[in-house]
Every structure is written in structure tokens, then in C-alpha cells.
XYZ file of C-alpha atoms in Angstrom:
470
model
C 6.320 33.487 -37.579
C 5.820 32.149 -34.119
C 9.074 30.930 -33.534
C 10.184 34.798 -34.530
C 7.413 35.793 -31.542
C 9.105 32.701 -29.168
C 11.872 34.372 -29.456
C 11.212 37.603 -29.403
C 9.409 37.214 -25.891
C 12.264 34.927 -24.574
C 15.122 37.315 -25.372
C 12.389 40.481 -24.060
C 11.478 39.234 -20.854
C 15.053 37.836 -20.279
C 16.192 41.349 -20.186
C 13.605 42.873 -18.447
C 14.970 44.143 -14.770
C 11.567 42.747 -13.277
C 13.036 38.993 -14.333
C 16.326 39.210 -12.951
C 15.259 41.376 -9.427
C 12.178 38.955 -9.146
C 14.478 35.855 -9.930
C 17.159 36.234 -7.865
C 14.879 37.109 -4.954
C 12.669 33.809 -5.237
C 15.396 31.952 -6.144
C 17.578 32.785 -2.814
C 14.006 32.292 -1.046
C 14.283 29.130 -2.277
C 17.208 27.756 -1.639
C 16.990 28.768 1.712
C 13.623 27.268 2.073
C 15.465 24.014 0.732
C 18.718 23.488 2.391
C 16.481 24.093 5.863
C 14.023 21.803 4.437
C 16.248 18.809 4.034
C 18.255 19.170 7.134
C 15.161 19.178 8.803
C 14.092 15.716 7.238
C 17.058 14.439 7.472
C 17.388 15.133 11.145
C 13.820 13.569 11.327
C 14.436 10.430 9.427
C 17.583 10.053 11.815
C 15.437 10.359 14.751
C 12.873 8.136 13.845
C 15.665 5.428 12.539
C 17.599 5.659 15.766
C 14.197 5.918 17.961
C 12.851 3.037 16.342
C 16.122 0.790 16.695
C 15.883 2.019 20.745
C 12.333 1.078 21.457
C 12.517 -2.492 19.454
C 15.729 -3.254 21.566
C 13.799 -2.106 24.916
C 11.151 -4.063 23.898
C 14.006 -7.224 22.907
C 15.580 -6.635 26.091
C 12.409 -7.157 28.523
C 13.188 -9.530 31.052
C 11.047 -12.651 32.411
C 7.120 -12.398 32.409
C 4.012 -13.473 30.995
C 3.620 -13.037 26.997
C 0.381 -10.882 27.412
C 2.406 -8.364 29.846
C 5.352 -8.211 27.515
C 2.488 -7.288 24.815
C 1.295 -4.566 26.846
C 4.611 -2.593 27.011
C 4.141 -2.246 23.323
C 6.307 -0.962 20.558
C 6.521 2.385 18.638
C 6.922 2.349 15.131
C 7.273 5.534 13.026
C 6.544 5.900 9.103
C 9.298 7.041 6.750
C 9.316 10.210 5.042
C 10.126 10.197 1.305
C 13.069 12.505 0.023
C 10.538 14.197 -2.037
C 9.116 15.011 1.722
C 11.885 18.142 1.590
C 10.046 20.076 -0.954
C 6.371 19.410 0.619
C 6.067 18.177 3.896
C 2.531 18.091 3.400
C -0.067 17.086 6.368
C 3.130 15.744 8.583
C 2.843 18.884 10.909
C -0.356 18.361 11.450
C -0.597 14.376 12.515
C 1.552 12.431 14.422
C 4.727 10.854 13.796
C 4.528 7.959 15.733
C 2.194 5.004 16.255
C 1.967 3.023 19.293
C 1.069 -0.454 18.789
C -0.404 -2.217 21.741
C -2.801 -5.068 22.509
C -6.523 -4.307 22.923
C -6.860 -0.906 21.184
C -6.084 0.913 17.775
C -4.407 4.108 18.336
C -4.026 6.938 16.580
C -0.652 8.530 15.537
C 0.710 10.802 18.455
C 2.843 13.860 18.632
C 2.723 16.285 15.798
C 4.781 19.100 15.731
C 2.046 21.752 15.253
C 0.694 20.841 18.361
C 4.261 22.466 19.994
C 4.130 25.687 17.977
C 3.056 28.627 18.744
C -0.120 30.092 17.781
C 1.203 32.300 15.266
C 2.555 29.630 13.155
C -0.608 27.716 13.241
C -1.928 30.240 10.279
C 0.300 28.903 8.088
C 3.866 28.014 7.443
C 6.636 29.022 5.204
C 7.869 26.559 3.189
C 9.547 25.265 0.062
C 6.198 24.108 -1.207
C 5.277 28.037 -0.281
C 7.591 28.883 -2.692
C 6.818 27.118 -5.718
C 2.500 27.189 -5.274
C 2.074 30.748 -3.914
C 5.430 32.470 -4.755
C 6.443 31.639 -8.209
C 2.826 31.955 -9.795
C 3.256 36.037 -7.746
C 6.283 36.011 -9.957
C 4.058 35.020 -13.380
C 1.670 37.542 -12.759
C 4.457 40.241 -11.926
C 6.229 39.531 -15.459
C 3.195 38.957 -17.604
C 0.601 41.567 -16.705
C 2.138 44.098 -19.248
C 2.534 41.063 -22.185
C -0.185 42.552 -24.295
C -1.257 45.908 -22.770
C 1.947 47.261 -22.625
C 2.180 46.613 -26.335
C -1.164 48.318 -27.067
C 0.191 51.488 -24.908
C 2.955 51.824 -26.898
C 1.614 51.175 -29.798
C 3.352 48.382 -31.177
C 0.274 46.277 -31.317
C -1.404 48.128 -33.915
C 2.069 47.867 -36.082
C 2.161 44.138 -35.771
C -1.320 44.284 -36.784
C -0.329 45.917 -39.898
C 2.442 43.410 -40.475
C -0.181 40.677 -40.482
C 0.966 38.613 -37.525
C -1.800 36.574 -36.439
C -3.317 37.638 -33.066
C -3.752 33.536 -31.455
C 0.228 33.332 -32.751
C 1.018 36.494 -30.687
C -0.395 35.265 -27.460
C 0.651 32.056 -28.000
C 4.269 32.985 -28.453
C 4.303 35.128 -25.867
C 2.839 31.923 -23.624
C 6.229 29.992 -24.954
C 8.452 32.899 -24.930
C 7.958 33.274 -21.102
C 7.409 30.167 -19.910
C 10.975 29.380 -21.514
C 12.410 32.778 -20.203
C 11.195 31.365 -16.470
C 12.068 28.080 -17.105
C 15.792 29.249 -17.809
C 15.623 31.798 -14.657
C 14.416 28.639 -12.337
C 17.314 26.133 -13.788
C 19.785 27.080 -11.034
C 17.321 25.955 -8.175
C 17.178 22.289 -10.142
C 20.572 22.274 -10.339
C 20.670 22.550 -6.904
C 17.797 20.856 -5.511
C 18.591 17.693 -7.521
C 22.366 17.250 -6.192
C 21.630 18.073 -2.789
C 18.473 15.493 -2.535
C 21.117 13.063 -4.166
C 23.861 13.685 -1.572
C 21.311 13.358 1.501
C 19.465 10.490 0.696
C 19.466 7.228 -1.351
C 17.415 8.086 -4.709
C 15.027 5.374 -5.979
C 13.708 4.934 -9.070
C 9.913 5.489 -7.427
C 11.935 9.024 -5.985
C 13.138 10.109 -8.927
C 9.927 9.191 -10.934
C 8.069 11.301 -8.580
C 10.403 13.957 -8.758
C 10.080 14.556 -12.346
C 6.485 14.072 -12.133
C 5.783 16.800 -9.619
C 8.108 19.021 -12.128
C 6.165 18.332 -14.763
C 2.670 19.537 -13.060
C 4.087 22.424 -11.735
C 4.834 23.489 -14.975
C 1.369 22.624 -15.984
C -0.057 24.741 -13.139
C 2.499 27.763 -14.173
C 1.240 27.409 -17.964
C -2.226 27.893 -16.365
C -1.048 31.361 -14.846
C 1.065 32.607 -17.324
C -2.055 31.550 -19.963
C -4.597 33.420 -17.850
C -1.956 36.290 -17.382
C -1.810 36.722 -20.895
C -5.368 36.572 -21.847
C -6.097 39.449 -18.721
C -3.522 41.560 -20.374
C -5.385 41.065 -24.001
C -8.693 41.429 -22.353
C -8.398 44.869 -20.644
C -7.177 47.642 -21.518
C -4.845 49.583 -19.249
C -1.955 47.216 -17.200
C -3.115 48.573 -14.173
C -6.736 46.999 -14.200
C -5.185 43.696 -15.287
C -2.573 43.807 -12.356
C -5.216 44.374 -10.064
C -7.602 41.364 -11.469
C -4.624 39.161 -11.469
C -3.388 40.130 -7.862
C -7.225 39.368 -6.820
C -6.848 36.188 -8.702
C -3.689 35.048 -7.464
C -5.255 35.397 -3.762
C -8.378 33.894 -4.334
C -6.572 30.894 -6.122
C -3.694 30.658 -3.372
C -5.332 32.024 0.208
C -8.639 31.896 -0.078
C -9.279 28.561 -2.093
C -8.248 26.345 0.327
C -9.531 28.064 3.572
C -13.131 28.220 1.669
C -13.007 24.456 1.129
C -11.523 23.660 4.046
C -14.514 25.150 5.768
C -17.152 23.820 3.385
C -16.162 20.097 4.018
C -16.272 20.602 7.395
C -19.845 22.100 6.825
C -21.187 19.534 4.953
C -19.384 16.206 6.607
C -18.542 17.280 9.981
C -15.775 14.541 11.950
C -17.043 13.125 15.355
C -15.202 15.010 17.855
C -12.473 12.427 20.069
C -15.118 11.497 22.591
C -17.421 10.818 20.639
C -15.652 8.648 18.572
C -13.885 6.280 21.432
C -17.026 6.547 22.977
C -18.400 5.212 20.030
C -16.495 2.125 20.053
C -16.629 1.679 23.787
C -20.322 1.463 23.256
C -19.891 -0.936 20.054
C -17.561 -3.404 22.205
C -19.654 -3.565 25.265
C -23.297 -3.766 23.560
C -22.011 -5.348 20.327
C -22.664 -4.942 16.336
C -26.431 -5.454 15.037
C -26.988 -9.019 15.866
C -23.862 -10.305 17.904
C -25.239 -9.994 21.204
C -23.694 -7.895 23.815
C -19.824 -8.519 25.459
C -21.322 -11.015 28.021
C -23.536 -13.125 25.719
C -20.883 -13.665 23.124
C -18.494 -14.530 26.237
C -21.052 -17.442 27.191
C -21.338 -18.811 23.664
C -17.803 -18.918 23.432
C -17.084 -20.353 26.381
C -19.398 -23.003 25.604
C -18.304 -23.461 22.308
C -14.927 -24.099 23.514
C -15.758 -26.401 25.946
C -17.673 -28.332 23.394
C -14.286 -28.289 21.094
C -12.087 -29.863 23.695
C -14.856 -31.966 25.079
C -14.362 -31.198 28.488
C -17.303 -29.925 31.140
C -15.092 -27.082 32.715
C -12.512 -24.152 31.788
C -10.195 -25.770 34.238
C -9.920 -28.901 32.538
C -8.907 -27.384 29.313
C -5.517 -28.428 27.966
C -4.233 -25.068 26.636
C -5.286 -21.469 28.136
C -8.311 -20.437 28.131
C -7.512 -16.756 29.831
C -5.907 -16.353 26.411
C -8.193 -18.082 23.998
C -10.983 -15.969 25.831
C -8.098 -12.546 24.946
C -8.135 -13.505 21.625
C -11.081 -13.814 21.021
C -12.636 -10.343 22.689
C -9.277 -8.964 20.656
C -10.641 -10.436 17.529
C -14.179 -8.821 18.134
C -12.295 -5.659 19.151
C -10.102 -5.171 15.867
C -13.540 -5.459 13.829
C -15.558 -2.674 15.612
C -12.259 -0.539 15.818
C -11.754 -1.057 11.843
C -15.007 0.118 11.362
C -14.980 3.563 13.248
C -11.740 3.834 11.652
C -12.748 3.056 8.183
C -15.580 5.356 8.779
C -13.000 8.295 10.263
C -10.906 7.662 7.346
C -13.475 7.651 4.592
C -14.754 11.154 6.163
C -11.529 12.811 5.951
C -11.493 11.474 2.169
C -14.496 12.836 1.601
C -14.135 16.325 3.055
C -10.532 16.356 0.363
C -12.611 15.543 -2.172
C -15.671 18.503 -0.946
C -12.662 21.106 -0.874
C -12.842 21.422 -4.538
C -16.010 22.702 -4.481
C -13.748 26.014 -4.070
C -11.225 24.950 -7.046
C -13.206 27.267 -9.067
C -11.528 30.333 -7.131
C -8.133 28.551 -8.560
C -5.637 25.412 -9.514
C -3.618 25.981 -6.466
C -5.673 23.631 -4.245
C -5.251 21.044 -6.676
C -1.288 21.541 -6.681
C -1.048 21.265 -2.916
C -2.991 18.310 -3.064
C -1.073 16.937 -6.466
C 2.437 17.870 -4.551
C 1.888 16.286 -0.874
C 0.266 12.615 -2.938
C 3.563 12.553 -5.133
C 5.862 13.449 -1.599
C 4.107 10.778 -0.152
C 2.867 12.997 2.481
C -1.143 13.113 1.986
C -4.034 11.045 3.984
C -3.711 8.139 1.692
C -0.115 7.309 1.894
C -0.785 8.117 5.746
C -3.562 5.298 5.599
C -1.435 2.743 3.666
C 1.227 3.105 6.262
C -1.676 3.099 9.253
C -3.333 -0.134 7.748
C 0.387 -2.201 7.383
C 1.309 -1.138 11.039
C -2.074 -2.542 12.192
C -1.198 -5.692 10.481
C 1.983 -5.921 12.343
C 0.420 -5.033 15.353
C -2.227 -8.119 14.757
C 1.573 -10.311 14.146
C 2.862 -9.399 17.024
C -0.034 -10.106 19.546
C -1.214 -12.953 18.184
C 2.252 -14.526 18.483
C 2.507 -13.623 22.396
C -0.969 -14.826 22.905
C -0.021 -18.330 21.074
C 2.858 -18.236 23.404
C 0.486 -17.633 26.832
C -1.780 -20.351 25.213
C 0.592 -22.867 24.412
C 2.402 -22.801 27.630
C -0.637 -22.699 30.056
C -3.714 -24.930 30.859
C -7.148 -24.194 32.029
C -7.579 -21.134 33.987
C -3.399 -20.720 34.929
C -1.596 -17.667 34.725
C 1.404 -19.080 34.819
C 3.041 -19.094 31.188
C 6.381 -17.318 31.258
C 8.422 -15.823 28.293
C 11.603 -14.803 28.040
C 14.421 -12.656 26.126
C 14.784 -14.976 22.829
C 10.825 -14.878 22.372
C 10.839 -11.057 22.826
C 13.752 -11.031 19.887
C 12.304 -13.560 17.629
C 9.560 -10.857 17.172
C 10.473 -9.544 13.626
C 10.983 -5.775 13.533
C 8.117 -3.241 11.818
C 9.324 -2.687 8.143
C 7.139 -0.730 5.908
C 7.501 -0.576 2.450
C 6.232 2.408 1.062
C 3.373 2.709 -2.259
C 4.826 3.807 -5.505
C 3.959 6.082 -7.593
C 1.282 4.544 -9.343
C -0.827 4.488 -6.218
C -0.025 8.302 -5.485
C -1.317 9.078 -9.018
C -4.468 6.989 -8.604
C -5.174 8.994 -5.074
C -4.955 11.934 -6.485
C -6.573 11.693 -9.763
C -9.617 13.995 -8.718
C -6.719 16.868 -8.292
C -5.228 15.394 -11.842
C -8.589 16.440 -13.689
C -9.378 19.697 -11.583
C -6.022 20.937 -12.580
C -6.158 19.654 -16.295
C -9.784 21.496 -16.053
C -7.931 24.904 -15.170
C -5.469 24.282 -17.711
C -8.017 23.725 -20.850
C -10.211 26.941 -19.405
C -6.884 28.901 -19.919
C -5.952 28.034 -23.112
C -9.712 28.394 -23.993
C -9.444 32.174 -22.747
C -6.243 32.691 -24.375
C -7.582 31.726 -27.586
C -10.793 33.839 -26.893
C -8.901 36.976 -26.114
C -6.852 36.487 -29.156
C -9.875 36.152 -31.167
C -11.238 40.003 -29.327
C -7.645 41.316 -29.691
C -8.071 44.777 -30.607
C -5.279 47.459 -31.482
């Protein structure tokens, strides 16, 4: 009997006018939303390639001069954006898209593009992720408000009362019925989403993992709609009061949600403000951690440590340089306190993503956004990954112009010299991005909160078929 009610609702809401008008409209939304989408990253991931390939040569190029100057000129390196990256950009407006590595000091990522927008746009964006979290759910509610009501205004519900069809096979069919109806309406943007991502970029096997995985939980989250859709439409008892729950849903769940827990992180674990938090580390440096002694104690006991090593009585008398032993090892002392602020930074803005589900009971679109910008590689913890291997290769690089400096002066000279083929035998920054495994594990909070929403749907859908009156 329920694959007589599957059918029934697939062949119904297929030729329903709503479906079609509705359809078409998101659909061409869509696709526009798309093909903008991937020229835009494409553009981008041709900038930073061709940027990149620039500033390494500049800094290959740099003529004859002292290893710690040819450090500070520095080199930019920029992290890659996953094809996946066309359907959610995720945070990338909103931090920087390059890094500048340099000697002394950790940076943080510069130049993000919502910095150069206008205020307007700064209340949110249209985008293809728009589309499928905030538009296509719109589109749910719009098709399935009438599933059940409609039938008990017309009267048709008490008739297949009389025929004995079961009530939890009716809404249950109906749940099918549609979501294969919309699955069949939404085919043509897969067909061409898929092509185009293959024809711009080079699809992995991590890509195309993540690809299908991200279908796969939007699905989940429109089950979740289409399920609580259902259930309002069995619950109450005129289509109008269920349109105007689910429209109060649907904005609570896609607007509201994440501005509420946006605003209670913030609340509860506030970030340091920019001065503060250089400050911070200014005041770390110069005064050191608890029980290192401050900059010029630890400068005496490792001068005299060093002395002691190379058994000589003064700096001068050293055979290799001290100016640069005495660099490397303030650097050293430098990289631990900024590690820690950072780690500290870092584990805040972790924690407030993890607060803003206090206000995932309003909805499962916050977990979505979250779910879809982990999988597109575009969320804080791919953005630390890449942060924490550029620091690595920024601790490569220095280190190798400081042995350099070391190596190729005595005592207290100045004198050490580098020149082009030392600049080029620096390797060049290449990052290799997590798979999917670690995207899953980082979001796995959002994984449950949206698995939550989808068992508290199914349990309502059963419940209202259980009070399903005639």
C-alpha cells in the first residue's frame, strides 16, 4: 500500500503548477549562482597560482646581502581553495587570503574581500550555498504545507480512512513521494554542476568524495523539512495556520539561528580585541613566561652558556656568529609565546562554533552551513591546518638563512653575504590539503545536531500520524 501512496504523491506533486513555477525559478537561481560561483574561484585560484609563482621568483631573484635581510623581505604564500569551494565559499570573505611569512613575528592572514565591500553586502551575501540552505527548504515548505490539510479540506482524508490505509503509511509516503518528486525537479542542476566542476578543475578522489557527501546531507537536512512539513500539515487544521508556522519556522531555522548564536558565543567567550592581543605577546616576549626570566636575563644566560660551549671568554672570539645564534635563539623564544596566544585565539573561535548551537534548537540550518563550509574545505579548521603548515615553512625557511649568517660569520661580524643560488635553493611553500576524514571529524558536533533534527522529525511525523484525525 505504500508504494501505491509513493506513487501517488510523486506523480501529484509532479503535476502540481507550484513544482514546476517554483522549480524552474530556483533552478535558474541556481545555475546562475553557480556558473558566477566558479568563475569567480577559478579566477581566484589563478591569481593566487600566478601571485604566488611572482613573489617566490622576487624573492629568488634578490640580489647580494646578508641572509637575515633577505629573510626580512619575506614571502607570501596563499592557501588553495577546493573545487567544492564554488558551491560554499564559506568563511573566505571574511579572512584573508594571504599569509605573509617573515622572521620575528606570526602574522595573521591579510586582505579579505569583505573588508572592500560595501556596507550593504556585509548583511549577508547571495550565494550558491544561499540557494540550497535557505532557498530550497522555502521551496519544501511551499509544496508540502497542503500534503495533509488539503486532503482533510477536501475530504479525501476521511475516504482513505474508510479504505483502511494506515495513517503512519500516509505520511510516510507522502515523505517519499515528495522527496522523490524534488529530487527529480533538482536533477538538472547535478547534471550541470557536476560537468562544469569537472571541466574547470582537476577532480580528486578526496573532491569527489566530498561532493557526494555534502549531497547526501543536504538531502538529510531536506528530509528534516519536508518531515516537519508534513507533520504541521497533519497537526493543524486549516493550510493557512500551517503555512504560517512553517514560514516562522523556516526563518527562525535559516535567519535567525545563526545571528542568535553568533551573538551568544560572543557573549559568553568574548575574543581579545587586536591590541590587546599583540599587546599581549609584546608583554609575554619582553617580561617572559612564568619562570623564564625576562628578555634581558635569558639574554645573559645564554650568552654565557654559549661562551661556556665554545670555551672561549668573549663573543668576539667565537668561531661562528653569535649576532645570529643570539636571533635564533630570541626567535625560538618568540615562536613559543606567539603559538600560545595563537593557540589560545584559535581555540576561542572553536569554542564560540561550538556555543552557536546553543541556537540549533530554532533549526538544522546552522548545522548545514557549518556541515557544507568543513566538507568545501572552507571552515576555521581547514583554515588552521593550512595556518599551522605555513608556520612550519616559515620556521624552514628562517632557520636556513640564519644557518647561512651563522656559518659564514664569526664573533660579533656582520659580514656574511648570500647570494641568488641560496635565495633559489629555498624550496617553494606547497600545502597539501586534509581529506575528508579530517573535515568529518571537525565537524562531527554539526553531524549529531543535524542527525538530532532529523530523528525529532521523524518522531513528529510518526506522532501526528498517530493524532491524524479525518
Amino acid at each position: 500500500m505504500i508504494t501505491a501512496i509513493i506513487r501517488k504523491e510523486f506523480i501529484s506533486t509532479l503535476r502540481d503548477g507550484r513544482l514546476l513555477t517554483l522549480g524552474v525559478s530556483v533552478l535558474a537561481i541556481f545555475i546562475g549562482f553557480f556558473l558566477t560561483s566558479t568563475h569567480e574561484l577559478q579566477q581566484l585560484r589563478l591569481e593566487k597560482h600566478s601571485v604566488g609563482i611572482t613573489a617566490k621568483e622576487q624573492w629568488n631573484s634578490q640580489s647580494v646581502k646578508n641572509p637575515h635581510s633577505a629573510a626580512h623581505y619575506g614571502i607570501y604564500v596563499f592557501k588553495p581553495d577546493s573545487p567544492a569551494a564554488a558551491l560554499d565559499p564559506g568563511l573566505r570573505p571574511f579572512i584573508g587570503q594571504s599569509l605573509w611569512l617573515e622572521p620575528h613575528k606570526r602574522n595573521l592572514t591579510r586582505f579579505n574581500p569583505s573588508a572592500d565591500q560595501i556596507v550593504a553586502n556585509r548583511f549577508g551575501q547571495a550565494s550558491t550555498s544561499f540557494v540550497l540552505y535557505a532557498l530550497l527548504p522555502l521551496m519544501i515548505v511551499a509544496l508540502s504545507f497542503t500534503s495533509i490539510s488539503q486532503e482533510r479540506e477536501r475530504g479525501t482524508l476521511r475516504m482513505l480512512h474508510s479504505l483502511g490505509i494506515a495513517a503512519r503509511q500516509l505520511v510516510f509516503g507522502k515523505l517519499l513521494g515528495l522527496l522523490g518528486a524534488f529530487m527529480l525537479v533538482l536533477s538538472p542542476a547535478l547534471l550541470v554542476a557536476v560537468p562544469l566542476l569537472g571541466q574547470n578543475f582537476s577532480l580528486g578522489l578526496d573532491d569527489v568524495l566530498r561532493l557526494f557527501a555534502l549531497l547526501l546531507l543536504f538531502l538529510i537536512y531536506y528530509a528534516i523539512f519536508a518531515a516537519l512539513a508534513i507533520a504541521a500539515s497533519a497537526y493543524f487544521r486549516t493550510s493557512r495556520i500551517t503555512l504560517f508556522c512553517l514560514l516562522a519556522f523556516w526563518l527562525a531555522s535559516v535567519f535567525v539561528a545563526p545571528r542568535l548564536g553568533a551573538v551568544t558565543a560572543e557573549a559568553l567567550s568574548p575574543n581579545p580585541s587586536a591590541g590587546q592581543f599583540w599587546q599581549a605577546i609584546k608583554t609575554d616576549i619582553d617580561q617572559g613566561l612564568e619562570g623564564d626570566g625576562n628578555h634581558e636575563q635569558r639574554a645573559q644566560a645564554f650568552e654565557a652558556k654559549i661562551l661556556a660551549q665554545y670555551g672561549v671568554s668573549r663573543k668576539e672570539d667565537l668561531p661562528v656568529g653569535f649576532v645570529s645564534l643570539n636571533r635564533q635563539h630570541n626567535d625560538s623564544y618568540s615562536v613559543r609565546v606567539h603559538a600560545l596566544h595563537f593557540d589560545r585565539l584559535r581555540d576561542n573561535f572553536a569554542r564560540q562554533q561550538r556555543l552557536t548551537h546553543i541556537a540549533s534548537w530554532l533549526g538544522p540550518s546552522l548545522s548545514i552551513r557549518s556541515l557544507s563550509m568543513a566538507l568545501a574545505g572552507m571552515d576555521l579548521a581547514h583554515q588552521r591546518n593550512f595556518e599551522d603548515a605555513a608556520e612550519d615553512y616559515r620556521h624552514y625557511f628562517i632557520d636556513l638563512t640564519e644557518d647561512w649568517d651563522r656559518e659564514r660569520s664569526h664573533g660579533t661580524e656582520r659580514s656574511a653575504k648570500g647570494k641568488e643560488s641560496d635565495w633559489r635553493s629555498v624550496k617553494a611553500f606547497e600545502y597539501q590539503a586534509p581529506d575528508i576524514v579530517f573535515a568529518l571529524k571537525s565537524a562531527r558536533l554539526d553531524f549529531i545536531v543535524l542527525m538530532g533534527w532529523l530523528a525529532f522529525a521523524l518522531a513528529l511525523l510518526t506522532l501526528s500520524a498517530k493524532r491524524l484525525n479525518p
